[in-house]
mmCIF file of C-alpha atoms in Angstrom:
data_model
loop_
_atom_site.group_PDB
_atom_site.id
_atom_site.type_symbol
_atom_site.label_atom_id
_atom_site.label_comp_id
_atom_site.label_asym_id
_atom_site.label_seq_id
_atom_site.Cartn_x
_atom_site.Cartn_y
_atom_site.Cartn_z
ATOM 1 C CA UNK A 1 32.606 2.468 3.008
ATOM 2 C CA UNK A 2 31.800 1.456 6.589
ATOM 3 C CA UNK A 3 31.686 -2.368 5.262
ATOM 4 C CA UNK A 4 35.600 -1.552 3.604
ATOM 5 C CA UNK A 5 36.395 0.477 7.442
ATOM 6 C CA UNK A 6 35.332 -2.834 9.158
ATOM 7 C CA UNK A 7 37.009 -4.928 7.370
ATOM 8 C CA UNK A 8 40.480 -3.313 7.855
ATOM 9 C CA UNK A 9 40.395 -2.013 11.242
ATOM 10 C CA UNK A 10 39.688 -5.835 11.368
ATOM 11 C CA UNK A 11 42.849 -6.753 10.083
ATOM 12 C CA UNK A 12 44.399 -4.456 12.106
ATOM 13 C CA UNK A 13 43.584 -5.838 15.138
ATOM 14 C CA UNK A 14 44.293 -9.141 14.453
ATOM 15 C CA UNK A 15 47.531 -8.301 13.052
ATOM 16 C CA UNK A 16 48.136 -6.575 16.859
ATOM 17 C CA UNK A 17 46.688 -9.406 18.719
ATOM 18 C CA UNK A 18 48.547 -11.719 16.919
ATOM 19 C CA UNK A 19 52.286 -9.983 17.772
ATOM 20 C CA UNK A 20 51.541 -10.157 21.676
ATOM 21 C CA UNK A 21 52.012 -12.394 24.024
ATOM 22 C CA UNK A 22 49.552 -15.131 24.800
ATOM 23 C CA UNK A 23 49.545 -14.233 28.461
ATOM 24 C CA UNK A 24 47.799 -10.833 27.284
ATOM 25 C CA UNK A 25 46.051 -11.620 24.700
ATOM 26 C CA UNK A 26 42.770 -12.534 26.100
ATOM 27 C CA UNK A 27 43.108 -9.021 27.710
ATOM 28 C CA UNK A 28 43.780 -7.282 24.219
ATOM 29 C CA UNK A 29 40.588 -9.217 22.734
ATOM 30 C CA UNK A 30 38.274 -8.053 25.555
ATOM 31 C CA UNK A 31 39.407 -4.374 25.506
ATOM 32 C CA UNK A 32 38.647 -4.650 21.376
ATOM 33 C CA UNK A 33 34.729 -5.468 22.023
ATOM 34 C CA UNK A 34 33.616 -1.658 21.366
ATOM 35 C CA UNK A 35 34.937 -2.249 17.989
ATOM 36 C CA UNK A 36 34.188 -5.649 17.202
ATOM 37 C CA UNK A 37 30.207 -3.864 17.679
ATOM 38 C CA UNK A 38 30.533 -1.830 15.092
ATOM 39 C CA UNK A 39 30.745 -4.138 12.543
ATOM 40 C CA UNK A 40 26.986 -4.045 12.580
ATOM 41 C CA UNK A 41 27.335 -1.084 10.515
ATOM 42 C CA UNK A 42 27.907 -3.915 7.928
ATOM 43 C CA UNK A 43 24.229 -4.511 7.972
ATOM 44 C CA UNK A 44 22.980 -0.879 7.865
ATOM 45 C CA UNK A 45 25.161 -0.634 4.673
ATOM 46 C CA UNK A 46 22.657 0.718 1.772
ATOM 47 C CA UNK A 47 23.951 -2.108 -0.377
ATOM 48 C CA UNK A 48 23.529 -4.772 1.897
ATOM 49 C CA UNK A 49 19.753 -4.135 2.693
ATOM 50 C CA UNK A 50 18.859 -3.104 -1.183
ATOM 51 C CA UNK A 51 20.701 -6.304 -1.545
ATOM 52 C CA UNK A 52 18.578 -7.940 1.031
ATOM 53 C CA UNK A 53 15.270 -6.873 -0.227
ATOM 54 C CA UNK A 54 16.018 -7.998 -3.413
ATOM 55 C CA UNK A 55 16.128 -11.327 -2.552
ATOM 56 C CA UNK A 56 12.778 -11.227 -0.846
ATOM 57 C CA UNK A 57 11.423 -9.490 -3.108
ATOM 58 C CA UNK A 58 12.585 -12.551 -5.762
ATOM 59 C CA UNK A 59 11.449 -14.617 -3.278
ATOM 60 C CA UNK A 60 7.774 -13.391 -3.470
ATOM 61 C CA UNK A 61 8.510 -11.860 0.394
ATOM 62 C CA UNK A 62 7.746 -8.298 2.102
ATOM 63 C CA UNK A 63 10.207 -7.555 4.886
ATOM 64 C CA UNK A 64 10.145 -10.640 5.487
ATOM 65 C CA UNK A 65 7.000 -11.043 6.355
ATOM 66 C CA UNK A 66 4.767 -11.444 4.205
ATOM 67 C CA UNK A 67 4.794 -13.822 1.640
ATOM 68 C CA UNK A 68 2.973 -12.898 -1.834
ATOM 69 C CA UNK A 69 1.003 -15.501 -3.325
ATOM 70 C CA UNK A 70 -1.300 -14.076 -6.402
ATOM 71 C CA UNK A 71 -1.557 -11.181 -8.268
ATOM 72 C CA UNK A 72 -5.254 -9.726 -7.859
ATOM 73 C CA UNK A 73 -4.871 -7.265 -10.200
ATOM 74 C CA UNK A 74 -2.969 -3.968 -10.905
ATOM 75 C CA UNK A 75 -4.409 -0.501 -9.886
ATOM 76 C CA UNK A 76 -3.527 2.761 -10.401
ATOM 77 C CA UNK A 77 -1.320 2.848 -7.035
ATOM 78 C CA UNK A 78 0.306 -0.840 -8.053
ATOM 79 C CA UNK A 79 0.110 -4.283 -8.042
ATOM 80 C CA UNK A 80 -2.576 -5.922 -5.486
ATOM 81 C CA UNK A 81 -1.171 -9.506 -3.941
ATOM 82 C CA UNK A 82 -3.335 -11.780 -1.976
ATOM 83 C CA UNK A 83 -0.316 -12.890 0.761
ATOM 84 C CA UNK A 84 0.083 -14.944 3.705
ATOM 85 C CA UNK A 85 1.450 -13.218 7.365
ATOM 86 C CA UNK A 86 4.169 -15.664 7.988
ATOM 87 C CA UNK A 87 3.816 -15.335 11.940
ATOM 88 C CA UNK A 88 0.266 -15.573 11.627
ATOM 89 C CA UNK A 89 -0.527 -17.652 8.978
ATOM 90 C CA UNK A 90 -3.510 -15.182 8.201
ATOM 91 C CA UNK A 91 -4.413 -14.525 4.541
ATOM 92 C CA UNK A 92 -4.492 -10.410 3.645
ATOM 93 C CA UNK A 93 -3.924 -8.316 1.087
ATOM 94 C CA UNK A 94 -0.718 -6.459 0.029
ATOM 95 C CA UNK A 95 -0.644 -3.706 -2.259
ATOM 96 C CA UNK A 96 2.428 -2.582 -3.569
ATOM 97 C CA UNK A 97 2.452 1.832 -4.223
ATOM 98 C CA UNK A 98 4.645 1.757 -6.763
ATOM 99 C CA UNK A 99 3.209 3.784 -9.776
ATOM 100 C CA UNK A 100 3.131 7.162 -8.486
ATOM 101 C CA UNK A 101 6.697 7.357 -7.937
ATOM 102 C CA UNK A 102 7.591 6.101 -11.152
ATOM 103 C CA UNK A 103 7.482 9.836 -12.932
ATOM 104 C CA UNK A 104 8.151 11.992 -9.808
ATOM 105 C CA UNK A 105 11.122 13.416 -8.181
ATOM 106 C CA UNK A 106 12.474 13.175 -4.417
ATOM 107 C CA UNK A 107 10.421 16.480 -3.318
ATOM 108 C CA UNK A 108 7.316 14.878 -4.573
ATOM 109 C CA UNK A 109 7.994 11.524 -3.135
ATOM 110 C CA UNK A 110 8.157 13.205 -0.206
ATOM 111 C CA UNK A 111 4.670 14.929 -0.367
ATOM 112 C CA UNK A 112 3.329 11.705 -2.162
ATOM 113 C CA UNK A 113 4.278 9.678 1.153
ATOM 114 C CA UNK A 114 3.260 12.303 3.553
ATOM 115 C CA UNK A 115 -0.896 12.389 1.906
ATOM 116 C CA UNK A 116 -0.829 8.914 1.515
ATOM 117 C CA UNK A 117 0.439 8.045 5.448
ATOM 118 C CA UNK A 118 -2.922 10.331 6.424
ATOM 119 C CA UNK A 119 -5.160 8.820 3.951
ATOM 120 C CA UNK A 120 -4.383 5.208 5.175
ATOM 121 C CA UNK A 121 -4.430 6.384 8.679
ATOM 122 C CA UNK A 122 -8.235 7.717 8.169
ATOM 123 C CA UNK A 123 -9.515 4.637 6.895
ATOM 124 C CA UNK A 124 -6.983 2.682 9.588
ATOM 125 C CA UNK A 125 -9.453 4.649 12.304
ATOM 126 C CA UNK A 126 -12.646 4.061 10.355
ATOM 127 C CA UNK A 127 -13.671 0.377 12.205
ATOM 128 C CA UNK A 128 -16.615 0.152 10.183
ATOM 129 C CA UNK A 129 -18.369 -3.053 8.821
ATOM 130 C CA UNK A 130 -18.364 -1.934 5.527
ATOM 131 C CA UNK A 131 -14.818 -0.488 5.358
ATOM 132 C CA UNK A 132 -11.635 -2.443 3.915
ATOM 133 C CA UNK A 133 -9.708 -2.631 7.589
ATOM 134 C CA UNK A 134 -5.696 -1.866 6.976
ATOM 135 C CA UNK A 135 -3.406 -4.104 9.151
ATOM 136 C CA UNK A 136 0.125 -2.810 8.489
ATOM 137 C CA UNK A 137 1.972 -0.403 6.257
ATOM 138 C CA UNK A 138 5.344 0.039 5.442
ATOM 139 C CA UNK A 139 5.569 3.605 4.072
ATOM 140 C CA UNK A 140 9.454 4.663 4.649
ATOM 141 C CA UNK A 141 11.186 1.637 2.229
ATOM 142 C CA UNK A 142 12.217 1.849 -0.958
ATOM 143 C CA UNK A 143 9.470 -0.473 -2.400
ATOM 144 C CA UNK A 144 6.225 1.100 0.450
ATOM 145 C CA UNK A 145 3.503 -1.075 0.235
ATOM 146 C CA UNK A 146 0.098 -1.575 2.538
ATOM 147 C CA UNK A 147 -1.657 -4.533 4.296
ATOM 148 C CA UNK A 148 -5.391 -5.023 4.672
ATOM 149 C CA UNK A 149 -7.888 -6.956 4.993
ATOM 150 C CA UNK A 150 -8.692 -9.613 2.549
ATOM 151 C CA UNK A 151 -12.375 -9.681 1.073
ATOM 152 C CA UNK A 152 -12.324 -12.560 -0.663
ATOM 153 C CA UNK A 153 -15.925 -13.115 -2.671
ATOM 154 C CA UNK A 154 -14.550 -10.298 -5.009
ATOM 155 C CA UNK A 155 -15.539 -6.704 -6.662
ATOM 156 C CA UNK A 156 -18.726 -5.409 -7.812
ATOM 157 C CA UNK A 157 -17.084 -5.187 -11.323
ATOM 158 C CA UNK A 158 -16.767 -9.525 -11.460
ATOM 159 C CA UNK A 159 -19.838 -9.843 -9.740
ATOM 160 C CA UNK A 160 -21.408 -7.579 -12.921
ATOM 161 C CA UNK A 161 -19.183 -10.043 -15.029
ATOM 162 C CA UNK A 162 -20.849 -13.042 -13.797
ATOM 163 C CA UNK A 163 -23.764 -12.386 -15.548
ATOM 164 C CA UNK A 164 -24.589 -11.512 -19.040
ATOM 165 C CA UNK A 165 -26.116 -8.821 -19.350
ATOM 166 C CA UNK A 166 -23.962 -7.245 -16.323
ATOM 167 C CA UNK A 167 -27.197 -6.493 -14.632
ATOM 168 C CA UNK A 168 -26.863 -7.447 -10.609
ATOM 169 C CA UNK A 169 -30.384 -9.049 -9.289
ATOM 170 C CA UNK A 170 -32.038 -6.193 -7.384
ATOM 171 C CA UNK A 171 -31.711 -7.389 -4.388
ATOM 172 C CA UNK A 172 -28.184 -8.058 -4.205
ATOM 173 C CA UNK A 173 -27.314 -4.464 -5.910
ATOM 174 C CA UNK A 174 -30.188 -2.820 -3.433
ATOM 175 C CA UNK A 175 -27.926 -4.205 -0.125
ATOM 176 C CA UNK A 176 -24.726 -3.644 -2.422
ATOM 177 C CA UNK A 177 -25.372 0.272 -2.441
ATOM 178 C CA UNK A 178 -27.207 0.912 1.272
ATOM 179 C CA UNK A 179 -24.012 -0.366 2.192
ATOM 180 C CA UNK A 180 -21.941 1.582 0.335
ATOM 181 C CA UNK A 181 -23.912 4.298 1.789
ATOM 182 C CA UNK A 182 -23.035 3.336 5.130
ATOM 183 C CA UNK A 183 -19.518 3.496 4.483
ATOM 184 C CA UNK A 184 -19.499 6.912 2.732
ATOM 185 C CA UNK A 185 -21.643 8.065 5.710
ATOM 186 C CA UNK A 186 -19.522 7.076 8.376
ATOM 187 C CA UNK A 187 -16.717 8.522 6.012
ATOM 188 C CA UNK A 188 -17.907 11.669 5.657
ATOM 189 C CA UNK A 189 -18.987 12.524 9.328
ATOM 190 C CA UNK A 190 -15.648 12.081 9.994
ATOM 191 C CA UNK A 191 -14.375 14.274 7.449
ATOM 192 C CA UNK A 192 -12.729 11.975 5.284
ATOM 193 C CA UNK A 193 -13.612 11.636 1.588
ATOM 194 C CA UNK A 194 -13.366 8.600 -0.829
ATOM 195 C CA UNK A 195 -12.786 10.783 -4.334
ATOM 196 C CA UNK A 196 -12.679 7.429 -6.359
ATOM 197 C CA UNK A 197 -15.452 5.136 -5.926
ATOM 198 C CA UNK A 198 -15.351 2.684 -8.975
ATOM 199 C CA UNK A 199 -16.651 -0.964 -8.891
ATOM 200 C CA UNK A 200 -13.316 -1.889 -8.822
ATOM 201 C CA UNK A 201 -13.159 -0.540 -4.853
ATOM 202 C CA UNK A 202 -15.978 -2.118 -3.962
ATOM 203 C CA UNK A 203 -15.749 -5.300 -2.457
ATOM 204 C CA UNK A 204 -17.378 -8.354 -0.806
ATOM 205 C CA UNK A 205 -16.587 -10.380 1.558
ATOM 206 C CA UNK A 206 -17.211 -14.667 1.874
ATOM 207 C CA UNK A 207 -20.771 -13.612 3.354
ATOM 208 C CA UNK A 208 -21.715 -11.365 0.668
ATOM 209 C CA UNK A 209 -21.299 -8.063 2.514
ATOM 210 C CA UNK A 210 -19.819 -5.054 1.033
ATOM 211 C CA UNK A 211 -16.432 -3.621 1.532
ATOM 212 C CA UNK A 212 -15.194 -0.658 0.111
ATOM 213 C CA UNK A 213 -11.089 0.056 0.062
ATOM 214 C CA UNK A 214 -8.759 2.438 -1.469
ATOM 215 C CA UNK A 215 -10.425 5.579 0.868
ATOM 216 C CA UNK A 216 -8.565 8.875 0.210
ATOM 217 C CA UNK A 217 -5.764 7.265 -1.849
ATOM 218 C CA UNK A 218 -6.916 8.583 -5.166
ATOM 219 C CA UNK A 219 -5.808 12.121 -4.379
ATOM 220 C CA UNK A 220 -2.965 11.104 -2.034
ATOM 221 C CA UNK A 221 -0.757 12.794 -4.722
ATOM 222 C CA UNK A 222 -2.393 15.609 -5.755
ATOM 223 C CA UNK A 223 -1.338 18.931 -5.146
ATOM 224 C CA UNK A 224 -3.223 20.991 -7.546
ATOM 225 C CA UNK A 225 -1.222 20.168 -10.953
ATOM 226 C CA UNK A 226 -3.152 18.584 -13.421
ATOM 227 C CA UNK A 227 0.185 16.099 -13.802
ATOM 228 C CA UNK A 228 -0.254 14.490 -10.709
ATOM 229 C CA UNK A 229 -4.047 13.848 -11.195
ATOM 230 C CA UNK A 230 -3.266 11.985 -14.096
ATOM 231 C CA UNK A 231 -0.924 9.807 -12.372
ATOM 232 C CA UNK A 232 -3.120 9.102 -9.908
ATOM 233 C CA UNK A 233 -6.309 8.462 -11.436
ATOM 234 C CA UNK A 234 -5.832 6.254 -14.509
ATOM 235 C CA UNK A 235 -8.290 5.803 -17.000
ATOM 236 C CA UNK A 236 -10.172 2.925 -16.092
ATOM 237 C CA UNK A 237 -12.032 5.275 -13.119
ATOM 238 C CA UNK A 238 -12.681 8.759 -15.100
ATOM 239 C CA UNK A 239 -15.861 7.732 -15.897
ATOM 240 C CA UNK A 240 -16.671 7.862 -12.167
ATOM 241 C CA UNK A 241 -15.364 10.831 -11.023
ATOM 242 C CA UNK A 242 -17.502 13.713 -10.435
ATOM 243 C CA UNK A 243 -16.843 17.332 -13.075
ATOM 244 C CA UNK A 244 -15.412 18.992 -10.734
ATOM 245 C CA UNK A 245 -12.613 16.463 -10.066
ATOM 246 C CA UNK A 246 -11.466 15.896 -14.336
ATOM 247 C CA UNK A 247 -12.201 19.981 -14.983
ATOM 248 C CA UNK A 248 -8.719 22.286 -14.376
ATOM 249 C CA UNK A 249 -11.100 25.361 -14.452
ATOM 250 C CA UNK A 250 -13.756 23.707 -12.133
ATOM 251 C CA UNK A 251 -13.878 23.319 -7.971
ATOM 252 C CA UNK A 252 -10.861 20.643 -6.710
ATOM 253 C CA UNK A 253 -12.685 20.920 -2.907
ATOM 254 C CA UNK A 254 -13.352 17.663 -1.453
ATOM 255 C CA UNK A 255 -16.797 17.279 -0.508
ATOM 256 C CA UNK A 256 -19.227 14.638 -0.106
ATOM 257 C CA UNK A 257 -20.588 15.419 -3.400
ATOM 258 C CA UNK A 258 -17.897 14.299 -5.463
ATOM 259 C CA UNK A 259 -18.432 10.550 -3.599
ATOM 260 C CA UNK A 260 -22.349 10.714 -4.372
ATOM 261 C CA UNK A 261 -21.608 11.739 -7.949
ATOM 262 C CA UNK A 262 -19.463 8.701 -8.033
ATOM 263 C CA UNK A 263 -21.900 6.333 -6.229
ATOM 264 C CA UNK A 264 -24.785 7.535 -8.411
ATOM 265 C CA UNK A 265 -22.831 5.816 -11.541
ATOM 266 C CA UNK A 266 -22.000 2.943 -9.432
ATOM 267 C CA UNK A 267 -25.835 2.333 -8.955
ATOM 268 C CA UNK A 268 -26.887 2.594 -12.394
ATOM 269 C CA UNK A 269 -24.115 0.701 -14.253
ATOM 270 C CA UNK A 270 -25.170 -2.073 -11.658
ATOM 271 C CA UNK A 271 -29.276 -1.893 -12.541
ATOM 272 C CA UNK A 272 -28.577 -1.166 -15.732
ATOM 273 C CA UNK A 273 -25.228 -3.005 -17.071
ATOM 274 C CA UNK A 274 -23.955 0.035 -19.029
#
């Protein structure tokens, strides 16, 4: 509508401008500025930006911004990109949230938006060494994605991979964990829980040091219906998750415990290889 407005009230004017004389003509233009400005309500039209970020988004682009270059992989939030910052030139990661809002309504959007804006805000504040570090988020679009930091020697789950028998050397998997252990540490002094540690979150960067990602997302959507935990969690990190997290009867608090359950499988799938 404002897009069909502008267009006529175009054609008005002109049509007006056009039966006066030339002499006042330039004075008839300039007194028609206020209106000629609001034909930037073209480009807050709906269409025109869902129109906009479609093209980007063909184009491999976020915003504008960021330009998507290969898939990583696909969690239970979304697809994972490794992209480029256009200004910058920097490589990062950018994780699309997509899959929680696939089976919710508006209301829950909402509440989904609102836990996962504080989760990534905790771990934005962590500025630890052994903590993914987020760069940007865009949370309020139609397609909300996050930016961080881009570990690039890959997870503890292709590290286990690389070998046959899945069984990390001791010493790598004995720095792998007291780092992990420094992260949760730092995490929970500051109140803030992880509630999904899989080797899948656990990362390392070009030097071999760990970083773990994904803090506090896992139960970004919950809100005490066993429908939403579903959602969230996915099957490939059950196994991980402490009782109490998987049991409707049992104790949903979140407490360091539930990350040490986690971390405890962590260790022995990566001593052990099963």
């Amino acid at each position: 509508l404002p897009a069909r407005l502008a267009r006529h009230f175009s054609r008005e004017i002109e049509a007006r401008d056009s039966s006066k004389p030339s002499a006042g003509l330039a004075t008839a233009r300039n007194t028609t500025t206020p209106v000629a400005a609001d034909f930037s309500l073209v480009q807050s039209d709906p269409g025109t930006r869902s129109r906009t970020s479609d093209r980007s988004e063909a184009e491999g682009l976020a915003d504008g911004r960021y330009r998507k270059l290969e898939l990583l992989g696909r969690g239970t939030l979304g697809p994972t990109w490794q992209a480029e910052h256009l200004a910058l030139g920097r490589r990062v990661v950018l994780k699309d949230i997509r899959s929680p809002f696939e089976l919710v309504g508006q209301q829950d959007r909402a509440e989904i938006l609102s836990r996962t804006r504080a989760a990534l805000l905790a771990q934005a504040e962590a500025c630890h060494q052994n903590v993914v570090a987020i760069f940007d988020a865009r949370l309020d679009s139609d397609r909300p994605y996050v930016v961080s930091e881009l570990a690039n020697g890959g997870n503890l789950r292709r590290r286990m991979r690389e070998h046959a028998d899945g069984v990390l050397p001791s010493a790598v998997a004995s720095r792998m964990l007291l780092q992990v252990c420094h992260a949760l540490a730092s995490a929970h002094a500051r109140g803030s829980f992880h509630l999904a540690l899989t080797p899948e979150n656990v990362l390392f960067d070009a030097w071999g040091n760990t970083k773990v990602s994904d803090f506090g997302l896992a139960a970004a959507v919950e809100r005490g219906g066993d429908e939403h935990r579903a959602i969230v969690v996915g099957a490939s990190a059950v196994a991980y998750l402490a009782p109490e997290r998987i049991q409707s009867t049992g104790d949903r608090t979140s407490s360091p415990m539930a990350d040490i359950y986690s971390l405890g499988i962590v260790a022995y799938e990566a001593l052990t290889g099963k």
